[in-house]
XYZ file of C-alpha atoms in Angstrom:
702
model
C 38.263 1.580 -2.848
C 37.032 4.751 -1.110
C 33.528 5.947 -1.884
C 34.953 9.406 -2.574
C 38.282 11.207 -2.439
C 38.044 14.984 -2.274
C 34.878 17.028 -1.956
C 33.738 18.548 -5.230
C 30.763 20.652 -6.214
C 27.456 18.841 -5.974
C 25.530 18.156 -9.169
C 22.726 20.595 -9.819
C 19.341 19.017 -8.951
C 17.050 18.402 -11.925
C 19.955 18.836 -14.363
C 20.365 15.128 -15.071
C 18.760 13.169 -17.872
C 18.940 9.641 -16.485
C 16.134 8.427 -14.194
C 16.511 7.656 -10.521
C 15.497 4.008 -10.768
C 14.615 1.912 -7.724
C 17.720 -0.196 -8.411
C 19.999 2.837 -8.314
C 18.340 4.277 -5.226
C 18.690 0.994 -3.343
C 22.403 0.685 -4.142
C 23.369 4.202 -3.037
C 25.629 4.449 0.007
C 23.751 4.891 3.284
C 26.046 6.780 5.667
C 25.539 6.857 9.416
C 25.923 9.829 11.726
C 29.540 11.014 11.838
C 31.531 10.629 15.066
C 33.953 13.504 15.711
C 37.505 12.808 16.918
C 38.490 14.330 20.295
C 40.795 16.855 18.606
C 38.190 17.748 15.964
C 40.495 16.891 13.061
C 38.600 13.846 11.822
C 35.138 12.371 11.614
C 34.346 8.709 11.074
C 31.126 7.133 9.902
C 29.894 3.808 8.593
C 28.225 3.438 5.219
C 26.406 0.477 3.762
C 26.011 -0.396 0.076
C 23.851 -3.147 -1.385
C 24.808 -5.050 -4.534
C 22.108 -6.697 -6.618
C 24.846 -8.715 -8.326
C 25.941 -10.425 -5.107
C 22.678 -9.923 -3.168
C 24.781 -8.744 -0.236
C 25.329 -5.576 1.775
C 28.770 -4.290 2.710
C 29.078 -1.826 5.604
C 32.506 -0.422 6.413
C 34.026 2.653 8.051
C 35.100 5.857 6.325
C 37.467 8.526 7.618
C 36.838 12.182 6.821
C 39.789 14.546 7.268
C 38.171 17.781 8.421
C 41.510 19.589 8.686
C 42.959 17.883 5.608
C 40.949 19.291 2.685
C 37.996 17.048 3.605
C 39.669 13.959 2.186
C 37.505 10.874 2.453
C 38.992 7.391 2.596
C 38.178 3.868 3.695
C 39.187 3.270 7.302
C 38.231 -0.401 7.073
C 38.154 -2.552 3.971
C 35.107 -3.036 1.778
C 35.424 -6.801 1.961
C 32.555 -9.230 1.290
C 30.201 -9.653 4.264
C 31.843 -6.733 6.102
C 29.549 -5.190 8.709
C 31.309 -2.437 10.668
C 29.079 -0.043 12.583
C 28.683 2.204 15.647
C 32.140 3.845 15.467
C 33.455 5.587 18.600
C 36.782 7.307 19.278
C 38.950 5.920 22.093
C 41.559 8.646 21.586
C 42.829 10.844 18.748
C 44.235 7.869 16.836
C 42.025 4.879 17.603
C 38.461 4.134 16.495
C 36.446 1.315 18.020
C 33.503 -0.213 16.180
C 31.112 -3.127 16.328
C 31.301 -6.127 14.040
C 29.476 -9.405 14.660
C 28.328 -8.040 17.993
C 31.826 -7.497 19.415
C 34.032 -4.420 19.735
C 37.136 -4.028 17.570
C 39.742 -1.267 17.254
C 41.387 0.280 14.203
C 44.256 2.774 14.329
C 43.978 5.615 11.843
C 46.979 6.177 9.584
C 48.088 2.593 10.070
C 47.987 -0.500 7.880
C 47.499 -2.708 10.932
C 44.366 -4.818 10.819
C 41.621 -4.181 13.388
C 41.834 -6.214 16.562
C 39.140 -7.341 19.009
C 38.680 -5.778 22.425
C 35.729 -7.861 23.551
C 34.750 -11.496 23.344
C 31.586 -11.445 25.390
C 29.334 -14.520 25.514
C 26.563 -12.650 23.668
C 26.418 -9.832 21.152
C 26.546 -6.258 22.407
C 25.294 -3.025 20.836
C 24.917 0.743 21.371
C 28.481 1.363 22.557
C 29.753 4.631 24.042
C 33.100 5.589 25.559
C 34.110 8.122 28.203
C 37.781 9.065 27.954
C 37.933 10.793 31.352
C 37.374 7.491 33.141
C 38.250 5.044 30.325
C 34.719 3.747 30.695
C 33.062 1.698 27.968
C 29.259 1.450 28.050
C 27.180 -0.939 25.965
C 23.835 -2.697 25.950
C 22.898 -6.357 25.726
C 19.752 -8.460 26.087
C 19.880 -10.633 29.208
C 17.599 -12.754 31.374
C 16.567 -12.036 34.958
C 19.968 -13.018 36.375
C 21.390 -10.044 34.498
C 24.595 -11.714 33.301
C 25.985 -12.079 29.781
C 27.104 -15.645 30.426
C 23.699 -16.475 31.882
C 22.058 -15.230 28.695
C 24.259 -17.473 26.565
C 23.757 -20.493 28.821
C 19.978 -20.159 28.876
C 19.799 -19.595 25.117
C 21.803 -22.770 24.550
C 19.691 -24.712 27.044
C 16.460 -23.634 25.344
C 17.844 -24.564 21.945
C 18.991 -27.991 23.161
C 16.158 -28.996 25.459
C 12.956 -27.079 24.712
C 10.838 -29.357 22.537
C 7.823 -27.141 21.973
C 7.701 -23.708 20.348
C 5.016 -22.171 22.553
C 5.272 -18.702 24.033
C 3.025 -17.900 27.014
C 2.009 -14.465 28.284
C 0.191 -13.210 31.367
C 0.195 -9.521 30.455
C 0.386 -7.257 27.419
C 2.391 -6.597 25.313
C 2.502 -9.956 23.588
C 4.410 -8.598 20.627
C 5.823 -5.237 19.555
C 6.484 -3.901 16.043
C 7.862 -7.083 14.425
C 8.852 -9.378 17.285
C 7.175 -11.245 20.104
C 8.163 -10.103 23.585
C 10.966 -12.209 24.994
C 12.118 -12.958 28.537
C 15.398 -11.247 27.737
C 15.505 -7.501 28.362
C 17.898 -4.786 27.226
C 20.281 -3.781 30.022
C 23.117 -1.246 30.141
C 26.601 -2.447 31.110
C 29.882 -0.652 31.806
C 33.466 -1.866 31.911
C 36.850 -0.132 32.096
C 39.426 -0.141 29.309
C 43.214 0.092 29.524
C 46.240 -0.427 27.298
C 48.395 -3.536 27.641
C 52.129 -3.901 27.105
C 51.612 -4.050 23.338
C 49.854 -0.673 23.589
C 46.552 -2.265 22.633
C 43.222 -1.555 24.274
C 41.914 -4.366 26.495
C 39.218 -4.787 29.109
C 40.182 -3.753 32.632
C 38.009 -5.838 34.916
C 34.563 -7.380 34.608
C 31.493 -5.751 33.140
C 28.867 -4.318 35.512
C 25.131 -4.440 34.810
C 23.781 -1.087 35.970
C 20.162 -2.272 35.682
C 20.639 -5.513 37.616
C 17.567 -6.540 39.663
C 15.725 -3.321 38.824
C 13.132 -4.656 36.364
C 13.998 -1.709 34.124
C 14.813 -1.995 30.439
C 16.934 0.324 28.327
C 17.178 0.973 25.443
C 13.426 0.845 24.913
C 12.224 -1.585 22.264
C 11.671 -1.569 19.377
C 13.633 1.509 18.247
C 15.781 2.383 21.248
C 19.483 2.962 20.621
C 22.502 4.730 22.112
C 20.413 7.898 22.259
C 18.508 6.293 25.139
C 21.421 6.859 27.527
C 24.412 9.138 28.141
C 27.551 9.117 30.292
C 28.428 12.061 32.529
C 31.588 13.990 31.547
C 33.523 12.590 34.520
C 32.284 9.049 33.825
C 30.907 8.609 37.335
C 27.213 8.578 36.434
C 24.939 7.466 33.646
C 21.493 8.750 32.673
C 19.007 6.597 30.795
C 15.372 6.325 29.774
C 13.070 3.411 30.626
C 9.378 2.793 30.032
C 7.048 1.607 32.790
C 6.931 -2.182 33.190
C 3.537 -2.384 34.896
C 0.586 -4.190 33.311
C -0.683 -0.959 31.742
C 2.485 -0.481 29.654
C 0.557 -1.376 26.474
C -1.925 1.487 26.919
C 0.312 4.100 28.534
C 3.326 5.970 27.129
C 4.736 6.750 30.576
C 8.523 6.878 30.498
C 11.016 7.931 33.155
C 14.551 9.316 33.131
C 16.941 7.698 35.621
C 20.457 8.346 36.861
C 22.723 5.638 38.249
C 26.360 5.580 39.455
C 28.658 3.714 37.056
C 30.147 1.793 39.983
C 26.988 -0.326 40.111
C 25.255 -1.766 43.137
C 23.024 1.309 43.569
C 19.418 1.476 42.475
C 18.718 3.973 39.667
C 16.866 7.120 40.708
C 14.209 8.801 38.582
C 14.605 12.525 37.998
C 11.073 12.845 36.567
C 8.987 10.536 38.780
C 5.863 12.619 38.127
C 5.985 11.911 34.375
C 2.814 10.497 32.821
C 3.887 10.988 29.206
C 6.843 9.867 27.147
C 10.348 11.133 27.900
C 13.420 10.691 25.721
C 16.940 11.698 24.661
C 18.630 12.429 28.004
C 22.039 14.176 27.720
C 24.544 15.626 30.158
C 25.862 19.137 29.797
C 29.570 19.526 29.055
C 30.223 20.619 32.652
C 28.162 17.769 34.074
C 26.084 20.187 36.137
C 22.874 19.657 34.180
C 20.886 17.005 32.363
C 18.532 17.893 29.523
C 15.826 15.650 28.116
C 12.630 15.800 26.092
C 9.300 15.396 27.868
C 5.755 14.950 26.608
C 3.095 15.985 29.101
C -0.015 14.204 27.851
C -0.519 10.539 28.749
C -1.136 8.011 25.958
C -0.089 10.524 23.297
C 3.048 9.612 21.361
C 2.875 12.783 19.223
C 2.526 15.323 22.025
C 4.918 18.272 21.799
C 8.364 17.532 23.196
C 9.248 20.031 25.891
C 12.908 20.703 26.655
C 13.553 20.016 30.337
C 16.796 20.978 32.068
C 17.469 19.233 35.380
C 20.082 20.787 37.666
C 20.737 20.591 41.407
C 17.600 18.556 41.957
C 15.334 21.018 40.164
C 13.708 20.805 36.723
C 12.554 23.594 34.455
C 11.009 23.661 31.010
C 13.029 25.754 28.574
C 11.280 27.723 25.805
C 7.994 26.370 27.107
C 5.898 28.462 24.700
C 7.868 27.451 21.593
C 5.395 25.734 19.289
C 7.812 23.196 17.815
C 8.735 19.695 18.944
C 12.509 19.083 19.203
C 13.968 15.644 18.521
C 17.539 15.953 19.871
C 19.495 18.146 22.308
C 23.136 19.238 22.552
C 24.796 21.572 25.099
C 27.579 24.012 24.314
C 30.771 23.776 26.392
C 29.704 26.388 28.976
C 26.105 25.349 29.685
C 24.971 28.676 28.228
C 23.204 27.442 25.100
C 21.622 24.297 23.792
C 21.253 23.227 20.182
C 18.214 21.259 19.066
C 16.832 19.878 15.839
C 13.124 20.260 15.133
C 10.752 19.900 12.204
C 9.557 23.214 10.814
C 7.397 23.537 7.699
C 8.787 20.566 5.804
C 12.366 20.894 7.007
C 14.334 19.701 10.034
C 16.227 22.762 11.220
C 18.967 23.356 13.756
C 18.085 25.896 16.443
C 20.168 27.521 19.171
C 18.378 28.341 22.421
C 20.047 30.543 25.003
C 19.290 29.154 28.449
C 18.811 32.655 29.859
C 16.629 34.289 27.196
C 15.117 30.948 26.051
C 14.632 32.407 22.561
C 15.055 29.894 19.673
C 17.361 31.069 16.886
C 17.576 29.256 13.545
C 21.118 28.190 12.684
C 20.449 25.907 9.681
C 17.119 26.274 7.896
C 17.138 24.255 4.678
C 16.677 20.519 4.053
C 16.837 17.955 6.873
C 19.505 17.967 9.613
C 20.478 15.175 11.992
C 23.415 13.893 14.052
C 24.494 17.292 15.379
C 27.867 17.344 17.200
C 29.739 20.181 18.867
C 33.143 20.899 17.280
C 33.564 24.012 19.413
C 31.187 26.700 20.671
C 31.281 28.358 17.257
C 31.030 25.262 15.049
C 28.625 22.355 14.650
C 29.156 19.159 12.664
C 26.008 17.542 11.285
C 24.484 15.448 8.514
C 22.097 16.818 5.916
C 19.843 15.004 3.477
C 17.292 16.397 1.071
C 14.798 15.294 -1.541
C 17.710 15.412 -4.006
C 20.497 13.794 -1.969
C 21.132 11.217 0.762
C 23.099 12.241 3.860
C 26.355 14.146 3.601
C 28.508 15.786 6.288
C 28.554 19.563 6.828
C 29.719 22.114 9.372
C 28.151 25.465 10.231
C 29.513 28.548 11.929
C 26.991 29.260 14.678
C 27.622 32.999 14.583
C 27.720 33.716 10.842
C 25.429 30.794 9.824
C 27.962 29.984 7.081
C 27.650 26.335 6.033
C 30.580 24.325 4.683
C 30.176 21.042 2.835
C 32.544 18.413 4.223
C 31.650 15.373 2.143
C 30.089 14.654 -1.208
C 29.658 10.919 -1.000
C 27.070 10.544 -3.732
C 28.325 13.021 -6.356
C 29.758 10.475 -8.777
C 26.886 8.005 -8.467
C 24.226 10.672 -8.947
C 26.030 12.444 -11.769
C 23.571 13.046 -14.631
C 20.692 11.541 -12.597
C 17.420 13.457 -12.727
C 16.513 14.715 -9.265
C 13.592 17.126 -9.348
C 13.928 20.246 -7.230
C 10.966 20.358 -4.824
C 8.465 23.180 -5.160
C 6.609 24.306 -2.039
C 2.802 24.309 -2.165
C 0.586 26.289 0.215
C -3.212 26.375 0.164
C -6.212 26.755 2.455
C -7.465 23.478 3.855
C -10.362 22.565 6.103
C -11.482 25.325 8.493
C -9.200 27.773 6.685
C -5.993 26.169 7.927
C -2.778 26.802 5.985
C -1.664 23.476 4.526
C 1.766 22.844 3.010
C 3.295 20.254 0.733
C 5.684 19.652 -2.138
C 5.517 19.110 -5.892
C 8.110 17.473 -8.148
C 8.062 17.789 -11.925
C 8.629 14.601 -13.939
C 11.768 13.692 -15.848
C 12.008 15.383 -19.265
C 9.433 17.934 -18.214
C 7.767 19.922 -20.982
C 5.198 22.475 -19.765
C 3.251 22.056 -23.012
C 2.565 18.385 -22.282
C 0.150 16.650 -19.915
C 1.441 14.297 -17.224
C -0.156 11.794 -14.836
C -0.113 12.611 -11.131
C 1.169 10.475 -8.247
C -0.608 11.824 -5.152
C 1.115 10.407 -2.045
C -0.335 10.468 1.490
C 2.010 10.047 4.463
C 1.608 7.698 7.402
C 1.659 8.488 11.089
C -0.736 10.190 10.944
C 1.281 12.499 13.205
C 4.305 12.775 10.938
C 5.222 14.756 7.844
C 6.749 14.763 4.418
C 9.990 16.695 4.722
C 12.777 17.784 2.417
C 14.769 14.634 3.177
C 15.951 11.480 1.451
C 14.098 8.190 1.783
C 14.664 4.687 0.461
C 11.072 3.589 1.036
C 8.794 6.313 -0.365
C 11.208 8.403 -2.388
C 9.193 10.970 -4.366
C 11.938 11.348 -6.956
C 11.537 7.707 -7.966
C 7.957 8.544 -8.983
C 9.105 11.714 -10.763
C 11.684 9.669 -12.663
C 8.909 7.245 -13.637
C 7.160 10.092 -15.466
C 4.719 11.344 -12.815
C 4.132 14.795 -11.455
C 4.507 13.914 -7.792
C 2.589 15.734 -5.062
C 2.883 14.982 -1.345
C 1.059 17.099 1.206
C 1.075 17.571 4.980
C -2.609 17.733 5.948
C -4.190 18.120 9.364
C -2.362 15.875 11.825
C 1.056 16.559 10.351
C 4.044 17.597 12.449
C 6.255 20.648 12.074
C 3.476 23.237 11.691
C 2.553 23.781 15.309
C 0.993 21.439 17.843
C -2.535 22.669 17.115
C -2.435 21.234 13.587
C -0.988 17.963 14.879
C -3.605 17.628 17.609
C -6.503 18.475 15.277
C -6.610 14.973 13.797
C -7.738 13.403 17.054
C -11.158 11.808 16.504
C -11.047 13.402 13.055
C -9.202 10.816 10.950
C -11.427 10.924 7.893
C -12.563 14.504 8.402
C -10.140 17.416 8.119
C -7.230 15.413 6.632
C -9.444 14.066 3.845
C -10.818 17.507 3.123
C -7.304 18.981 3.126
C -6.158 16.363 0.636
C -9.096 16.903 -1.699
C -8.662 20.673 -1.556
C -4.950 20.225 -2.121
C -5.625 18.079 -5.165
C -8.013 20.697 -6.507
C -5.374 23.351 -5.889
C -2.589 21.635 -7.846
C -4.924 20.758 -10.707
C -6.085 24.353 -10.932
C -2.623 25.915 -10.780
C -0.615 23.387 -12.799
C -2.147 22.923 -16.227
C 0.395 20.278 -17.190
C -1.225 17.798 -14.773
C -3.795 15.561 -16.447
C -6.785 15.549 -14.109
C -8.032 12.354 -15.739
C -4.857 10.409 -14.885
C -4.418 10.589 -11.129
C -3.192 7.828 -8.801
C -3.297 8.054 -5.000
C -0.871 6.115 -2.816
C -0.232 5.775 0.896
C 1.142 3.598 3.695
C -0.050 3.046 7.260
C -2.341 6.032 7.903
C -1.830 6.770 4.210
C -3.158 3.266 3.527
C -6.095 3.997 5.802
C -6.730 7.109 3.722
C -6.739 5.017 0.526
C -9.572 2.941 1.975
C -11.324 6.080 3.188
C -10.962 7.708 -0.231
C -12.412 4.616 -1.875
C -15.509 5.015 0.239
C -15.928 8.750 -0.354
C -14.906 9.571 -3.927
C -14.065 7.869 -7.198
C -12.040 10.704 -8.689
C -8.834 8.619 -8.763
C -7.849 6.199 -11.514
C -6.351 3.821 -8.961
C -5.147 3.504 -5.395
C -2.168 1.870 -3.667
C -2.758 0.804 -0.063
C 0.368 -0.303 1.821
C -0.272 -1.717 5.316
C -3.393 0.372 5.795
C -6.243 0.128 8.290
C -9.472 -1.473 7.139
C -11.470 -1.570 10.389
C -10.585 0.866 13.179
C -12.420 -1.129 15.849
C -10.835 -4.455 14.980
C -7.518 -2.651 14.646
C -7.709 -1.789 18.338
C -8.056 -5.425 19.337
C -5.173 -6.594 17.138
C -2.518 -3.891 17.508
C 0.193 -3.823 20.191
C 0.403 -0.168 21.232
C -3.085 0.309 22.629
C -2.319 3.843 23.771
C -2.411 4.946 20.156
C -6.044 4.103 19.255
C -7.202 4.944 22.778
C -5.848 8.443 22.370
C -6.948 8.882 18.764
C -10.571 7.831 19.342
C -10.974 8.881 22.955
C -10.961 5.544 24.768
C -11.732 1.850 24.355
C -14.241 0.631 21.766
C -16.488 -1.157 24.288
C -17.227 2.141 26.017
C -20.672 3.118 24.643
C -19.616 6.773 24.457
C -16.471 5.956 22.484
C -17.665 3.125 20.248
C -19.294 5.600 17.865
C -15.944 7.307 17.307
C -14.365 4.069 16.104
C -17.372 3.382 13.892
C -17.492 6.896 12.479
C -13.944 6.760 11.141
C -13.800 3.128 10.056
C -13.310 2.586 6.290
C -15.076 -0.764 6.710
C -18.360 1.095 7.117
C -18.128 2.570 3.606
C -17.182 -0.460 1.514
C -20.553 -0.300 -0.219
C -19.190 2.761 -2.055
C -15.883 1.242 -3.152
C -15.221 1.156 -6.878
C -11.619 2.267 -7.531
C -8.971 -0.272 -8.673
C -6.624 -0.874 -5.744
C -3.243 -2.480 -5.177
C -3.056 -3.842 -1.619
C 0.328 -4.576 -0.038
C 0.796 -6.077 3.410
C 3.485 -7.908 5.369
C 3.182 -10.751 7.833
C 5.479 -9.303 10.503
C 3.517 -6.075 10.669
C 2.232 -6.276 14.218
C 1.258 -2.600 14.284
C -1.419 -3.198 11.630
C -1.690 -6.971 11.247
C -1.970 -8.587 7.831
C -5.684 -9.247 8.322
C -6.255 -5.534 7.627
C -4.831 -5.969 4.137
C -6.590 -9.269 3.581
C -9.902 -7.721 4.602
C -9.372 -4.883 2.149
C -8.554 -7.299 -0.669
C -11.529 -9.516 0.196
C -13.956 -6.627 -0.245
C -12.351 -5.553 -3.511
C -12.461 -9.053 -4.942
C -15.975 -9.809 -3.716
C -17.230 -6.609 -5.343
C -15.428 -7.359 -8.597
C -13.185 -4.300 -8.363
C -9.841 -4.704 -10.183
C -7.330 -5.393 -7.427
C -4.093 -7.153 -6.568
C -2.694 -8.362 -3.240
C 1.083 -8.385 -2.696
C 2.215 -10.204 0.442
C 5.660 -10.137 2.080
C 6.004 -12.940 4.653
C 9.320 -11.661 6.045
C 8.783 -7.890 6.290
C 7.266 -5.680 8.982
C 5.414 -2.367 8.668
C 8.164 -1.354 6.267
C 9.645 -3.242 3.331
C 13.371 -3.126 4.110
C 15.118 -5.981 2.318
C 16.576 -4.790 -0.964
C 15.138 -7.525 -3.181
C 11.719 -7.108 -1.575
C 11.923 -3.344 -1.939
C 12.721 -3.733 -5.622
C 9.681 -5.986 -6.036
C 7.603 -3.449 -4.092
C 8.626 -0.684 -6.466
C 7.980 -2.862 -9.511
C 4.469 -3.641 -8.269
C 3.624 -0.064 -7.284
C 5.017 1.643 -10.379
C 3.540 -1.019 -12.633
C 0.105 -0.582 -11.062
C -0.086 3.206 -11.289
C 1.361 3.239 -14.817
C -1.236 0.703 -15.925
C -4.214 2.605 -14.546
C -3.049 6.091 -15.563
C -2.091 5.108 -19.106
C -5.494 6.332 -20.289
C -7.890 9.012 -18.981
C -10.282 7.882 -16.301
C -13.752 6.937 -17.529
C -16.475 9.081 -16.024
C -18.894 7.510 -13.583
C -22.585 8.271 -13.361
C -22.387 7.730 -9.621
C -19.394 9.968 -9.016
C -19.776 11.642 -5.651
C -19.807 15.361 -5.033
C -16.941 16.028 -2.607
C -17.665 17.353 0.847
C -15.821 20.368 2.180
C -17.029 20.641 5.742
C -15.881 18.355 8.527
C -19.446 18.022 9.774
C -20.503 16.532 6.451
C -18.132 13.569 6.717
C -20.354 11.024 8.372
C -21.870 7.585 8.091
C -24.819 7.720 5.713
């Protein structure tokens, strides 16, 4: 059964009466970026759906008829255990996709079952196809010999003959995100395709490892994907990104962009050898005359502003170098005259057009959160949009008139009559007079004459932001449907408001951001009389979890706190984390440097535990190698030893995020249960309640 048939009008946000429960949110379809057919008549995407009845996820392909009244149908069956992903077009009538790590093909408009193209010894991923040269590119993890068969043989030998389980390391990193570093490295391969006598696509020759004997790895772990490389329009060259592999890779962000002929046998050549910061998202222009990529200039700083670099004829130039926004993706038009980028801007992710001559950014799409932008023609873009009231759907926009056309409405039936609060923008003056922005959602069944508890959510990062986009982990509308006024702010350190605000959190973790949050709380309480100031819960993950610990040491104005994977001790966090460049940048160096040690101490929540008194729910996962589980255990130990009401929820099989559906449901049950319990009654006043500080200089160790 198709997830939708014909596009209809979307339900009006906040018009529904039924709550957005965690169960419903977790079972909504999760569509991927849409891949456009060569003739522009169709788009195909994968979508996954989880069933709590079967405890399984089905992911299959869906075909969107852009020139056929936007009809949406299943391209592949929604059969049990189906996992079809990474769709690519081989021609106007054939879509290839990955399932079980191998490439299969399905003809559109045909009842024929998909057939396999590949049967490689190991699983492949991140596939791309170049029609001009019939070149298929993919990635796979291999050992030093660089071969797919060698990877399978060694894996089988280890499984059969290795008796111990030890892993040994001579350099950092030892582990990254949620996995220990392995001997196998991601490499990029290419192979030709052709059609056989049965008119089916088959491999034409043997695969070539373009990174063989280079020591380079691409895509970059842990989050690298097909966006880490691109194929030139003529198929003769490939551009990719790779991080340094020297012993300082754990404390440097240095990344280089390389080009390599697709014939193999030639060493890749860096086009930004002088880079000391991170580089990403390399793409060829439609003519093949230029390569664009994103470049950060500061070493060790993963949240530096992305500059747009265009490389042509051996020369590089920064485009729109004074633009105070940080793009996240690049797309050329067909004539190399304009580029299109997406960038965060004041709580939205907008699409901008930048003329390569004038270099002036022009907003094309301004509302909500855009991603997966594709060129239909020089006047039309295809893209996905999500918002705080809807998961991703497919849209097109006329670049000249800015007219937006909805192309899919995947979630209309499921979300019919579901309460989805329309976000209200909040602006106020924060620390040092900075303009601070955030959002507010009214609770389900809102009555302005009543009083409601407040869920006050702090984002992680800290260099990130709450945007007008959908989330399945911290979805503000779940809290609004649970009866809470929900407020989520973007304090100092947030992205999308200019690099100065982002940079201002450096060596200032518990200073300006804390003051911004407290002033923001005062602002919403003053201007929204329906919020009960005596029933306020604060919640946060990662840096937001750090802020929960910091809040506990600096005020007791909250009824309760929820700390998910937060930092307890900044100094110990340095010694236990994997990406050392992050704390070294944030605090100005290493903690054994006498000049820097005080910075770690100044902003460590562990130094203020004597002030803790607020009931706290602590959540941590064992595979969180960014902030190891000892941070959560340390937090819980203090709370318990001081007799503060507290609860520790531990996930042995999750990382920094809780991703498995059953675990996510338990997470929501714990979090919502905790804040409902402690905001059921007004907070009892405390004789020792602290007077809040409102100057950065006043936030210090007593």
